[in-house]
Amino acid sequence: MIVPTILKEVETVLSQVAEEQLQELAKELQKAERIFIIGEGRSGLMAKSFAMRLMHLGATVYVVGETITPSIGEGDLLVAVSGSGTTKSVVWTAEKTQSLGCTVIGVTTNPESPLAAASTRILHVPAATKYRRENELKTIQPLGSLFDQCVHLLFDTICLQYSKLSSVSNKDAFARHSNLE
Ligand SMILES: O=C([C@H](O)CO)[C@H](O)[C@H](O)COP(=O)(O)O
């Protein structure tokens, strides 16, 4: 049975992430002047869906690399998503952000990675990546699918906590949702 196995994999990962840690991250995001988000490939898609929902919740949020994204500055925060923690563009952006004195939240499976080293704090997601490194969780799914799924659920949990902290109702969020679709 495939679906129960996938659910079990996701549960194994998520049960290792403390909800208090997510609450801390929600508070940190709420404190930030503006939020910048980066990730490549499917990690980038998870990052973009997080950015979209944070926008619905009232945050000022930008995706790094998009045409209308401004320069990052004091009081701003970067969320950098990389399962491996080694993707060059993500690591470089985290290092540059750190050198500018801004907070970096690294989201990765690997607390020993270059991304973790360039982060102020990390959200450690103990899932599998495309590299299938020795100490990674075993998965039946290809590449970084387990990481992507877990990150998406963790980001949605943070969004829910953020909405409670900022008292944003579904009605408020819906009012910010695109009316050009
Ligand atoms: O798109 C991806 C690939 O399909 C693996 O699932 C990755 O997200 C992309 O290659 C970026 O890798 P990481 O930075 O290690 O997440």
CSV table of C-alpha atoms and ligand atoms in Angstrom, one decimal:
chain,number,residue,atom,x,y,z
A,1,MET,CA,0.0,0.0,0.0
A,2,ILE,CA,1.7,3.2,-1.2
A,3,VAL,CA,-0.4,6.0,0.4
A,4,PRO,CA,-0.2,4.6,4.0
A,5,THR,CA,3.6,4.2,3.5
A,6,ILE,CA,4.0,7.8,2.4
A,7,LEU,CA,1.8,9.0,5.3
A,8,LYS,CA,4.0,7.0,7.7
A,9,GLU,CA,7.2,8.5,6.2
A,10,VAL,CA,5.7,12.0,6.6
A,11,GLU,CA,4.6,11.2,10.2
A,12,THR,CA,8.1,9.9,11.1
A,13,VAL,CA,9.7,13.2,10.0
A,14,LEU,CA,7.1,15.6,11.4
A,15,SER,CA,7.0,13.8,14.8
A,16,GLN,CA,10.7,14.8,15.2
A,17,VAL,CA,10.0,18.6,14.8
A,18,ALA,CA,8.9,20.3,18.0
A,19,GLU,CA,5.8,22.5,17.6
A,20,GLU,CA,7.4,25.1,20.0
A,21,GLN,CA,10.2,25.5,17.4
A,22,LEU,CA,7.6,26.3,14.7
A,23,GLN,CA,5.9,28.8,17.1
A,24,GLU,CA,9.3,30.5,17.6
A,25,LEU,CA,9.8,30.8,13.9
A,26,ALA,CA,6.3,32.2,13.5
A,27,LYS,CA,7.1,34.9,16.0
A,28,GLU,CA,10.4,35.6,14.3
A,29,LEU,CA,8.6,36.0,11.0
A,30,GLN,CA,6.1,38.3,12.6
A,31,LYS,CA,8.9,40.5,14.0
A,32,ALA,CA,10.6,40.9,10.6
A,33,GLU,CA,10.2,44.1,8.6
A,34,ARG,CA,10.1,42.1,5.4
A,35,ILE,CA,10.5,38.5,4.5
A,36,PHE,CA,12.6,37.2,1.6
A,37,ILE,CA,12.3,33.6,0.4
A,38,ILE,CA,14.6,31.4,-1.7
A,39,GLY,CA,14.8,27.8,-2.9
A,40,GLU,CA,15.6,26.0,-6.2
A,41,GLY,CA,13.5,23.4,-8.0
A,42,ARG,CA,10.8,21.8,-5.9
A,43,SER,CA,12.2,23.3,-2.8
A,44,GLY,CA,11.6,26.7,-4.5
A,45,LEU,CA,8.0,25.7,-5.2
A,46,MET,CA,7.5,25.0,-1.5
A,47,ALA,CA,9.2,28.3,-0.7
A,48,LYS,CA,6.9,30.1,-3.1
A,49,SER,CA,3.7,28.6,-1.7
A,50,PHE,CA,4.9,29.7,1.7
A,51,ALA,CA,5.5,33.2,0.4
A,52,MET,CA,2.0,33.4,-1.1
A,53,ARG,CA,0.3,32.3,2.1
A,54,LEU,CA,2.4,34.8,4.2
A,55,MET,CA,1.2,37.5,1.8
A,56,HIS,CA,-2.4,36.5,2.5
A,57,LEU,CA,-1.7,36.8,6.2
A,58,GLY,CA,-0.4,40.3,5.8
A,59,ALA,CA,3.3,39.9,5.7
A,60,THR,CA,5.5,41.9,3.3
A,61,VAL,CA,7.2,39.1,1.4
A,62,TYR,CA,9.3,38.7,-1.7
A,63,VAL,CA,10.7,35.7,-3.6
A,64,VAL,CA,14.4,36.2,-4.4
A,65,GLY,CA,15.1,36.3,-8.1
A,66,GLU,CA,11.7,37.7,-9.2
A,67,THR,CA,11.7,40.9,-11.2
A,68,ILE,CA,10.0,43.1,-8.5
A,69,THR,CA,12.1,41.9,-5.5
A,70,PRO,CA,13.9,44.8,-3.9
A,71,SER,CA,17.2,44.9,-2.0
A,72,ILE,CA,17.3,43.3,1.4
A,73,GLY,CA,18.1,45.5,4.4
A,74,GLU,CA,18.1,46.0,8.1
A,75,GLY,CA,15.2,44.3,9.9
A,76,ASP,CA,14.6,41.9,7.0
A,77,LEU,CA,14.7,38.2,7.2
A,78,LEU,CA,15.6,35.5,4.6
A,79,VAL,CA,14.0,32.0,4.6
A,80,ALA,CA,16.4,29.7,2.6
A,81,VAL,CA,15.0,26.3,1.6
A,82,SER,CA,17.4,23.5,0.5
A,83,GLY,CA,16.9,19.8,1.4
A,84,SER,CA,20.6,19.1,0.8
A,85,GLY,CA,21.7,22.5,2.2
A,86,THR,CA,24.3,22.6,-0.6
A,87,THR,CA,22.6,24.2,-3.6
A,88,LYS,CA,25.0,27.0,-4.6
A,89,SER,CA,22.5,29.8,-5.3
A,90,VAL,CA,20.7,29.2,-2.0
A,91,VAL,CA,23.9,29.0,0.0
A,92,TRP,CA,25.3,32.1,-1.7
A,93,THR,CA,22.2,34.1,-1.0
A,94,ALA,CA,22.2,33.0,2.7
A,95,GLU,CA,25.9,34.0,3.0
A,96,LYS,CA,25.3,37.3,1.4
A,97,THR,CA,22.2,38.0,3.6
A,98,GLN,CA,24.2,37.1,6.7
A,99,SER,CA,27.0,39.4,5.6
A,100,LEU,CA,24.5,42.2,5.4
A,101,GLY,CA,23.5,41.6,9.0
A,102,CYS,CA,20.0,40.1,8.3
A,103,THR,CA,18.5,37.0,9.9
A,104,VAL,CA,18.7,33.8,7.9
A,105,ILE,CA,16.4,30.9,8.6
A,106,GLY,CA,17.8,27.8,6.9
A,107,VAL,CA,15.3,25.0,6.2
A,108,THR,CA,17.3,21.8,5.5
A,109,THR,CA,17.7,18.1,6.3
A,110,ASN,CA,21.4,18.7,7.1
A,111,PRO,CA,22.5,20.7,10.2
A,112,GLU,CA,26.1,20.3,9.1
A,113,SER,CA,25.6,21.8,5.7
A,114,PRO,CA,26.9,25.0,4.2
A,115,LEU,CA,23.4,26.4,4.4
A,116,ALA,CA,23.2,25.6,8.1
A,117,ALA,CA,26.5,27.3,8.6
A,118,ALA,CA,25.2,30.5,6.9
A,119,SER,CA,22.0,30.5,8.9
A,120,THR,CA,21.1,32.4,12.1
A,121,ARG,CA,18.9,29.4,13.0
A,122,ILE,CA,17.7,26.4,11.2
A,123,LEU,CA,14.5,24.4,10.8
A,124,HIS,CA,15.9,20.9,10.7
A,125,VAL,CA,13.6,18.6,8.7
A,126,PRO,CA,15.0,15.1,9.1
A,127,ALA,CA,13.7,13.8,5.7
A,128,ALA,CA,15.5,12.3,2.7
A,129,THR,CA,17.1,14.3,-0.1
A,130,LYS,CA,17.9,13.5,-3.8
A,131,TYR,CA,21.4,12.5,-2.6
A,132,ARG,CA,20.3,9.6,-0.4
A,133,ARG,CA,23.1,10.3,2.1
A,134,GLU,CA,23.9,7.5,4.5
A,135,ASN,CA,22.2,9.0,7.6
A,136,GLU,CA,19.0,10.1,5.8
A,137,LEU,CA,15.7,8.5,6.5
A,138,LYS,CA,14.8,5.7,4.1
A,139,THR,CA,11.9,6.5,1.7
A,140,ILE,CA,10.1,4.8,-1.1
A,141,GLN,CA,9.7,8.1,-2.9
A,142,PRO,CA,12.0,9.6,-5.6
A,143,LEU,CA,14.5,12.4,-5.0
A,144,GLY,CA,13.5,15.0,-2.4
A,145,SER,CA,9.7,14.3,-2.4
A,146,LEU,CA,9.6,13.5,1.3
A,147,PHE,CA,11.5,16.7,2.2
A,148,ASP,CA,9.1,18.7,0.0
A,149,GLN,CA,6.0,17.3,1.5
A,150,CYS,CA,7.2,17.8,5.1
A,151,VAL,CA,8.4,21.3,4.4
A,152,HIS,CA,5.0,22.2,2.9
A,153,LEU,CA,3.2,20.9,6.0
A,154,LEU,CA,5.6,22.6,8.4
A,155,PHE,CA,5.2,25.9,6.5
A,156,ASP,CA,1.5,25.6,6.7
A,157,THR,CA,1.7,25.0,10.4
A,158,ILE,CA,3.9,28.1,10.8
A,159,CYS,CA,1.3,30.1,8.7
A,160,LEU,CA,-1.5,28.9,11.0
A,161,GLN,CA,0.5,30.0,14.1
A,162,TYR,CA,1.3,33.3,12.4
A,163,SER,CA,-2.3,33.9,11.6
A,164,LYS,CA,-3.2,33.3,15.3
A,165,LEU,CA,-0.4,35.6,16.5
A,166,SER,CA,-1.5,38.4,14.1
A,167,SER,CA,-5.3,37.7,14.5
A,168,VAL,CA,-5.8,37.2,10.8
A,169,SER,CA,-9.2,35.6,10.0
A,170,ASN,CA,-9.9,33.5,6.9
A,171,LYS,CA,-12.0,36.5,5.7
A,172,ASP,CA,-9.0,38.9,6.1
A,173,ALA,CA,-6.7,36.4,4.2
A,174,PHE,CA,-9.3,35.9,1.4
A,175,ALA,CA,-9.6,39.7,0.9
A,176,ARG,CA,-5.8,39.7,0.0
A,177,HIS,CA,-6.2,36.7,-2.3
A,178,SER,CA,-5.8,37.5,-6.0
A,179,ASN,CA,-9.0,38.9,-7.6
A,180,LEU,CA,-7.5,38.6,-11.1
A,181,GLU,CA,-8.0,34.9,-11.5
B,1,LIG,O1,13.8,20.1,-7.5
B,1,LIG,C1,14.5,19.4,-6.8
B,1,LIG,C2,14.6,18.0,-7.0
B,1,LIG,O2,13.5,17.5,-7.8
B,1,LIG,C3,14.8,17.1,-5.8
B,1,LIG,O3,13.5,16.8,-5.2
B,1,LIG,C4,15.2,20.1,-5.6
B,1,LIG,O4,14.3,20.8,-4.8
B,1,LIG,C5,16.3,21.0,-6.2
B,1,LIG,O5,17.2,20.3,-6.9
B,1,LIG,C6,17.0,21.8,-5.1
B,1,LIG,O6,17.7,20.9,-4.2
B,1,LIG,P1,17.8,21.2,-2.7
B,1,LIG,O7,18.4,22.6,-2.6
B,1,LIG,O8,18.8,20.1,-2.2
B,1,LIG,O9,16.5,21.1,-2.1
